[in-house]
């Protein structure tokens, strides 16, 4: 069992030499963000790798690989080495992390100290995989922080104080729900219903109701640009292009905005149930704090239109979306690196 390290060890070198080298990494299923100490977020790339299956060589990483999804010839395969917040292809993840680190650091600066996020409730094996990916990718010292805790720090919540805060971090592969106080997670859950699930539900709806096959990038764009968690525009019509399965030929259909909302109903219900469960399990005093301070939404999924209103309506609690919610985990790792505020009691993990 990994024990949390309650004190963040300060830099042993001069800030002039040490500053700018350390990195905070939000290693997400859909997107990886990198925070450089003293410079802010300097990299935001899809967590995708394109591989030549004949030679087993990497063709592209990040945005270039994402652009290849659904467009590659038979010998090129675009893959996500993380699924549902878990590393499923360690070697590819290591190469991807290494590539991102090299893009962020001049060789002359040497190996950095890295703070990297892991899902809440991840197993020792899963944490070890993330740790090794960061270490073998170039990290000299690696510390792990649970995603909802990093998200809460990045959102500016008073995590180190004796007051309850509730954060819902809706990422690509997982939704992390946590009640936080005194620098640690008191109650939490990691749900496998998140941004990717919402995208897949739109693809499934189009196949089931229109017999139209649409690619992941198309479904993702529909979710971002036209998706509403609830109360969609009554008269909004969305044109969608894809492959009509009975003929295998291209076809365009027109779909009501309310249908996209209906398509996402099941995964959203799973997220709502998880939030309700964590709130009900919170100690009474912390639950009382949350009734006053509300729920803070972070992660890219927090940008889904009206999702704050849906949660507020269903749970009867105040809900607010963090500023730049998709950056909160990366900003949290960065604040830990910089040791700003009162973060010396935040729970980190060292393997």
Coordinates of C-alpha atoms in Angstrom, one line a residue:
X1 CA 0.0 0.0 0.0
X2 CA 1.4 3.4 -1.0
X3 CA 1.6 5.9 1.8
X4 CA 1.0 9.6 1.1
X5 CA 3.8 11.9 1.5
X6 CA 2.4 14.9 3.5
X7 CA 5.3 17.3 3.0
X8 CA 6.4 18.5 -0.4
X9 CA 10.2 18.6 -0.5
X10 CA 11.5 21.9 -1.7
X11 CA 14.2 22.4 -4.4
X12 CA 17.7 21.7 -3.3
X13 CA 19.2 23.8 -6.0
X14 CA 19.4 27.5 -6.7
X15 CA 16.1 28.7 -8.2
X16 CA 18.1 30.3 -11.0
X17 CA 19.3 26.9 -12.1
X18 CA 16.3 24.9 -11.0
X19 CA 13.4 27.1 -12.2
X20 CA 11.7 26.2 -15.4
X21 CA 12.9 22.6 -15.5
X22 CA 10.3 20.9 -13.3
X23 CA 7.1 19.7 -15.0
X24 CA 3.5 19.0 -13.9
X25 CA 1.7 16.6 -16.2
X26 CA -2.0 16.0 -16.6
X27 CA -1.8 12.6 -18.4
X28 CA -5.3 12.3 -19.6
X29 CA -7.1 9.6 -21.7
X30 CA -8.0 12.2 -24.3
X31 CA -5.5 15.0 -23.8
X32 CA -2.1 15.5 -22.1
X33 CA -1.2 18.9 -20.7
X34 CA 2.2 19.9 -19.4
X35 CA 2.9 22.7 -17.0
X36 CA 6.5 24.0 -16.8
X37 CA 7.5 25.6 -13.5
X38 CA 7.7 29.4 -14.0
X39 CA 6.3 29.2 -17.5
X40 CA 2.7 27.9 -17.1
X41 CA 1.0 25.4 -19.5
X42 CA 3.3 25.0 -22.5
X43 CA 1.9 21.9 -24.1
X44 CA -1.6 20.6 -24.9
X45 CA -1.8 17.6 -27.2
X46 CA -4.2 14.7 -27.8
X47 CA -3.0 11.5 -26.1
X48 CA -2.8 9.7 -29.4
X49 CA 0.0 7.8 -31.1
X50 CA 0.1 6.7 -34.8
X51 CA 2.1 3.5 -35.4
X52 CA 3.2 1.8 -38.6
X53 CA 2.1 -1.8 -37.9
X54 CA 4.5 -3.2 -40.4
X55 CA 7.6 -1.7 -38.9
X56 CA 6.2 -1.0 -35.4
X57 CA 7.7 2.5 -35.7
X58 CA 5.9 5.6 -34.4
X59 CA 4.7 7.8 -37.2
X60 CA 3.2 10.7 -35.2
X61 CA 2.3 11.7 -31.7
X62 CA -0.3 14.1 -30.4
X63 CA -2.2 16.4 -32.7
X64 CA -0.7 14.9 -35.9
X65 CA -1.7 11.4 -34.8
X66 CA -5.3 12.6 -33.8
X67 CA -5.7 14.0 -37.3
X68 CA -5.0 10.5 -38.7
X69 CA -7.9 8.8 -36.8
X70 CA -10.3 7.4 -39.4
X71 CA -8.1 8.5 -42.2
X72 CA -5.1 6.2 -42.0
X73 CA -4.1 3.5 -44.6
X74 CA -4.1 -0.1 -43.5
X75 CA -0.5 0.0 -42.3
X76 CA -0.9 3.0 -40.0
X77 CA -2.9 2.6 -36.8
X78 CA -3.8 5.6 -34.6
X79 CA -4.2 4.4 -31.0
X80 CA -4.8 5.8 -27.5
X81 CA -2.4 4.2 -25.1
X82 CA -4.6 5.1 -22.2
X83 CA -8.2 3.9 -21.8
X84 CA -10.6 5.0 -19.1
X85 CA -7.7 6.7 -17.2
X86 CA -5.6 3.5 -17.2
X87 CA -2.4 2.8 -19.2
X88 CA -3.3 -0.1 -21.5
X89 CA -0.1 0.1 -23.6
X90 CA 2.9 0.9 -21.4
X91 CA 5.6 1.0 -24.1
X92 CA 3.6 3.4 -26.3
X93 CA 2.7 5.6 -23.3
X94 CA 6.3 5.8 -22.3
X95 CA 7.3 6.9 -25.7
X96 CA 4.5 9.4 -25.8
X97 CA 5.4 10.9 -22.4
X98 CA 9.0 11.0 -23.4
X99 CA 8.2 12.9 -26.6
X100 CA 6.1 15.4 -24.7
X101 CA 8.9 16.0 -22.1
X102 CA 11.5 16.4 -24.8
X103 CA 9.4 19.0 -26.5
X104 CA 9.1 21.0 -23.3
X105 CA 12.7 20.9 -22.1
X106 CA 16.0 21.8 -23.7
X107 CA 18.5 18.9 -23.3
X108 CA 20.9 21.2 -21.4
X109 CA 18.4 21.5 -18.5
X110 CA 18.7 17.8 -17.7
X111 CA 16.1 15.6 -16.2
X112 CA 13.2 17.3 -14.4
X113 CA 11.2 16.7 -11.3
X114 CA 7.7 15.6 -12.3
X115 CA 4.3 15.8 -10.6
X116 CA 1.9 13.7 -12.6
X117 CA -1.8 13.0 -12.0
X118 CA -3.4 9.6 -11.5
X119 CA -7.2 8.7 -11.2
X120 CA -8.7 8.5 -7.8
X121 CA -8.8 4.9 -6.6
X122 CA -6.2 3.7 -9.1
X123 CA -4.5 0.5 -8.1
X124 CA -0.9 0.1 -7.1
X125 CA -0.2 -1.5 -10.5
X126 CA -1.8 1.4 -12.3
X127 CA 0.1 3.9 -10.3
X128 CA 3.3 2.1 -10.9
X129 CA 2.6 2.1 -14.6
X130 CA 2.1 5.9 -14.6
X131 CA 5.2 6.4 -12.4
X132 CA 7.4 4.3 -14.6
X133 CA 6.1 6.0 -17.8
X134 CA 7.1 9.4 -16.3
X135 CA 10.4 8.2 -14.9
X136 CA 11.5 6.3 -18.1
X137 CA 10.2 9.2 -20.1
X138 CA 12.8 11.4 -18.6
X139 CA 11.8 12.3 -15.0
X140 CA 14.5 12.3 -12.4
X141 CA 12.0 12.4 -9.4
X142 CA 8.3 11.6 -9.9
X143 CA 5.5 12.4 -7.5
X144 CA 1.9 11.3 -8.1
X145 CA -1.2 13.3 -7.2
X146 CA -4.8 12.1 -7.5
X147 CA -6.6 13.9 -10.3
X148 CA -9.5 15.4 -8.3
X149 CA -7.1 16.8 -5.7
X150 CA -5.0 18.4 -8.4
X151 CA -8.1 19.7 -10.1
X152 CA -9.4 21.3 -6.9
X153 CA -6.0 23.0 -6.4
X154 CA -6.0 24.2 -9.9
X155 CA -9.6 25.5 -9.5
X156 CA -8.5 27.6 -6.5
X157 CA -10.5 25.6 -3.9
X158 CA -9.2 25.8 -0.2
X159 CA -8.1 22.2 -0.2
X160 CA -5.7 22.5 2.8
X161 CA -8.3 24.0 5.1
X162 CA -10.7 22.3 7.5
X163 CA -13.6 23.0 5.2
X164 CA -15.3 20.7 2.8
X165 CA -14.9 21.2 -1.0
X166 CA -16.5 19.1 -3.7
X167 CA -15.0 18.8 -7.1
X168 CA -16.3 16.9 -10.2
X169 CA -13.5 16.4 -12.7
X170 CA -15.0 15.2 -16.0
X171 CA -12.2 14.1 -18.2
X172 CA -12.0 12.0 -21.3
X173 CA -11.8 8.5 -19.8
X174 CA -13.0 9.0 -16.2
X175 CA -15.1 11.3 -14.1
X176 CA -13.6 11.9 -10.7
X177 CA -15.9 13.0 -7.9
X178 CA -14.4 13.9 -4.6
X179 CA -15.0 15.6 -1.3
X180 CA -11.8 17.2 -0.1
X181 CA -10.6 18.7 3.2
X182 CA -7.3 19.2 5.0
X183 CA -5.2 18.4 1.9
X184 CA -6.7 15.0 1.1
X185 CA -9.7 13.2 -0.4
X186 CA -12.3 12.2 2.3
X187 CA -14.8 10.5 0.0
X188 CA -14.5 9.9 -3.7
X189 CA -15.2 7.8 -6.7
X190 CA -13.8 7.3 -10.2
X191 CA -16.5 6.7 -12.9
X192 CA -15.8 5.2 -16.3
X193 CA -18.5 7.4 -17.7
X194 CA -16.9 10.6 -19.0
X195 CA -16.2 12.6 -22.2
X196 CA -15.3 9.6 -24.4
X197 CA -18.5 7.8 -23.2
X198 CA -20.6 10.9 -24.2
X199 CA -18.9 10.9 -27.6
X200 CA -19.5 7.1 -28.1
X201 CA -23.1 7.5 -27.1
X202 CA -23.7 9.9 -29.9
X203 CA -22.1 7.5 -32.4
X204 CA -24.3 4.7 -31.1
X205 CA -27.4 6.8 -31.3
X206 CA -26.7 7.7 -35.0
X207 CA -26.1 4.0 -35.8
X208 CA -29.2 2.9 -34.0
X209 CA -31.7 5.5 -35.1
X210 CA -30.3 6.6 -38.5
X211 CA -28.1 3.7 -39.5
X212 CA -25.4 6.2 -40.0
X213 CA -21.8 5.6 -39.1
X214 CA -19.9 8.7 -38.0
X215 CA -16.3 8.8 -36.9
X216 CA -15.0 9.7 -33.4
X217 CA -13.8 13.2 -34.5
X218 CA -17.2 14.0 -36.0
X219 CA -19.1 12.8 -32.9
X220 CA -16.6 14.7 -30.7
X221 CA -17.3 17.9 -32.7
X222 CA -21.0 17.4 -32.4
X223 CA -20.7 17.0 -28.6
X224 CA -18.6 20.1 -28.2
X225 CA -20.4 22.4 -30.7
X226 CA -24.0 21.2 -30.5
X227 CA -24.3 19.1 -27.3
X228 CA -26.6 20.2 -24.4
X229 CA -26.8 18.3 -21.1
X230 CA -30.4 19.4 -20.8
X231 CA -32.8 22.1 -22.1
X232 CA -31.5 22.1 -25.7
X233 CA -32.8 24.7 -28.2
X234 CA -36.3 23.5 -29.3
X235 CA -35.9 24.4 -32.9
X236 CA -32.2 23.6 -33.5
X237 CA -31.5 21.2 -36.4
X238 CA -28.0 19.8 -36.9
X239 CA -26.7 18.5 -40.3
X240 CA -24.6 15.3 -39.8
X241 CA -22.7 13.5 -42.5
X242 CA -21.5 9.9 -42.4
X243 CA -21.7 6.5 -44.1
X244 CA -25.2 5.1 -44.5
X245 CA -24.7 1.5 -43.4
X246 CA -27.3 -0.3 -45.7
X247 CA -25.5 1.0 -48.8
X248 CA -22.0 1.9 -47.6
X249 CA -22.4 5.3 -49.4
X250 CA -22.1 8.8 -47.9
X251 CA -25.3 10.4 -46.6
X252 CA -26.3 13.6 -44.8
X253 CA -29.1 13.6 -42.3
X254 CA -30.7 16.4 -40.2
X255 CA -31.0 15.7 -36.5
X256 CA -32.8 17.7 -33.8
X257 CA -30.6 19.2 -31.0
X258 CA -32.9 17.4 -28.5
X259 CA -31.8 14.0 -30.0
X260 CA -28.2 14.7 -29.1
X261 CA -29.3 15.5 -25.6
X262 CA -31.2 12.2 -25.5
X263 CA -28.2 10.3 -26.8
X264 CA -26.1 11.5 -23.9
X265 CA -28.8 10.8 -21.2
X266 CA -27.5 7.5 -20.0
X267 CA -23.8 8.4 -19.3
X268 CA -24.9 11.7 -17.8
X269 CA -27.3 9.8 -15.5
X270 CA -24.3 7.6 -14.4
X271 CA -22.3 10.8 -13.5
X272 CA -25.2 12.3 -11.6
X273 CA -25.6 9.0 -9.6
X274 CA -21.9 9.1 -8.7
X275 CA -22.1 12.7 -7.5
X276 CA -25.1 12.0 -5.4
X277 CA -23.5 8.9 -3.9
X278 CA -20.3 10.7 -2.9
X279 CA -22.3 13.6 -1.4
X280 CA -24.5 11.3 0.6
X281 CA -21.4 9.5 2.0
X282 CA -19.7 12.7 3.1
X283 CA -19.4 13.4 6.8
X284 CA -22.3 15.7 7.9
X285 CA -20.1 18.7 8.7
X286 CA -18.4 18.5 5.3
X287 CA -21.8 18.0 3.6
X288 CA -23.0 21.2 5.3
X289 CA -20.0 23.0 3.9
X290 CA -20.8 21.8 0.4
X291 CA -24.4 22.9 0.7
X292 CA -23.0 26.4 1.3
X293 CA -20.0 26.4 -1.2
X294 CA -21.5 24.1 -3.9
X295 CA -19.9 21.8 -6.4
X296 CA -17.1 22.9 -8.7
X297 CA -16.9 21.3 -12.2
X298 CA -13.5 20.8 -13.9
X299 CA -12.2 18.9 -16.9
X300 CA -13.1 19.3 -20.5
X301 CA -16.5 17.7 -19.9
X302 CA -17.4 20.7 -17.7
X303 CA -17.7 22.7 -21.0
X304 CA -20.7 20.6 -22.1
X305 CA -23.5 23.1 -22.4
X306 CA -25.9 23.3 -19.4
X307 CA -24.2 20.5 -17.5
X308 CA -24.0 22.8 -14.4
X309 CA -27.7 23.5 -14.6
X310 CA -28.5 19.8 -14.9
X311 CA -26.5 18.9 -11.8
X312 CA -27.9 21.8 -9.9
X313 CA -31.4 20.8 -10.9
X314 CA -31.0 17.1 -10.0
X315 CA -29.1 17.5 -6.7
X316 CA -30.4 20.8 -5.4
X317 CA -26.9 22.1 -4.8
X318 CA -25.1 25.2 -6.1
X319 CA -22.8 24.3 -9.1
X320 CA -20.1 26.4 -10.7
X321 CA -17.8 25.7 -13.6
X322 CA -14.1 26.5 -12.8
X323 CA -12.3 29.1 -14.9
X324 CA -10.6 27.2 -17.8
X325 CA -11.8 23.9 -16.4
X326 CA -9.9 21.8 -18.9
X327 CA -6.6 23.2 -17.5
X328 CA -7.3 22.7 -13.8
X329 CA -5.5 19.4 -13.3
X330 CA -2.4 20.7 -15.0
X331 CA -2.5 24.0 -13.1
X332 CA -2.9 22.0 -9.9
X333 CA 0.3 20.0 -10.6
X334 CA 2.0 23.2 -11.4
X335 CA 1.0 24.9 -8.2
X336 CA 2.3 21.9 -6.3
X337 CA 5.6 22.3 -8.1
X338 CA 5.7 25.9 -7.2
X339 CA 4.6 25.3 -3.6
X340 CA 2.4 28.4 -3.6
X341 CA -0.2 29.0 -0.9
X342 CA -0.7 26.5 1.8
X343 CA 0.1 23.3 -0.1
X344 CA 2.7 21.8 2.2
X345 CA 0.0 19.4 3.6
X346 CA -1.3 18.1 0.3
X347 CA -1.2 14.3 0.0
X348 CA 1.3 13.2 -2.7
X349 CA 2.5 9.7 -3.5
X350 CA 6.1 8.5 -4.0
X351 CA 6.7 5.0 -5.3

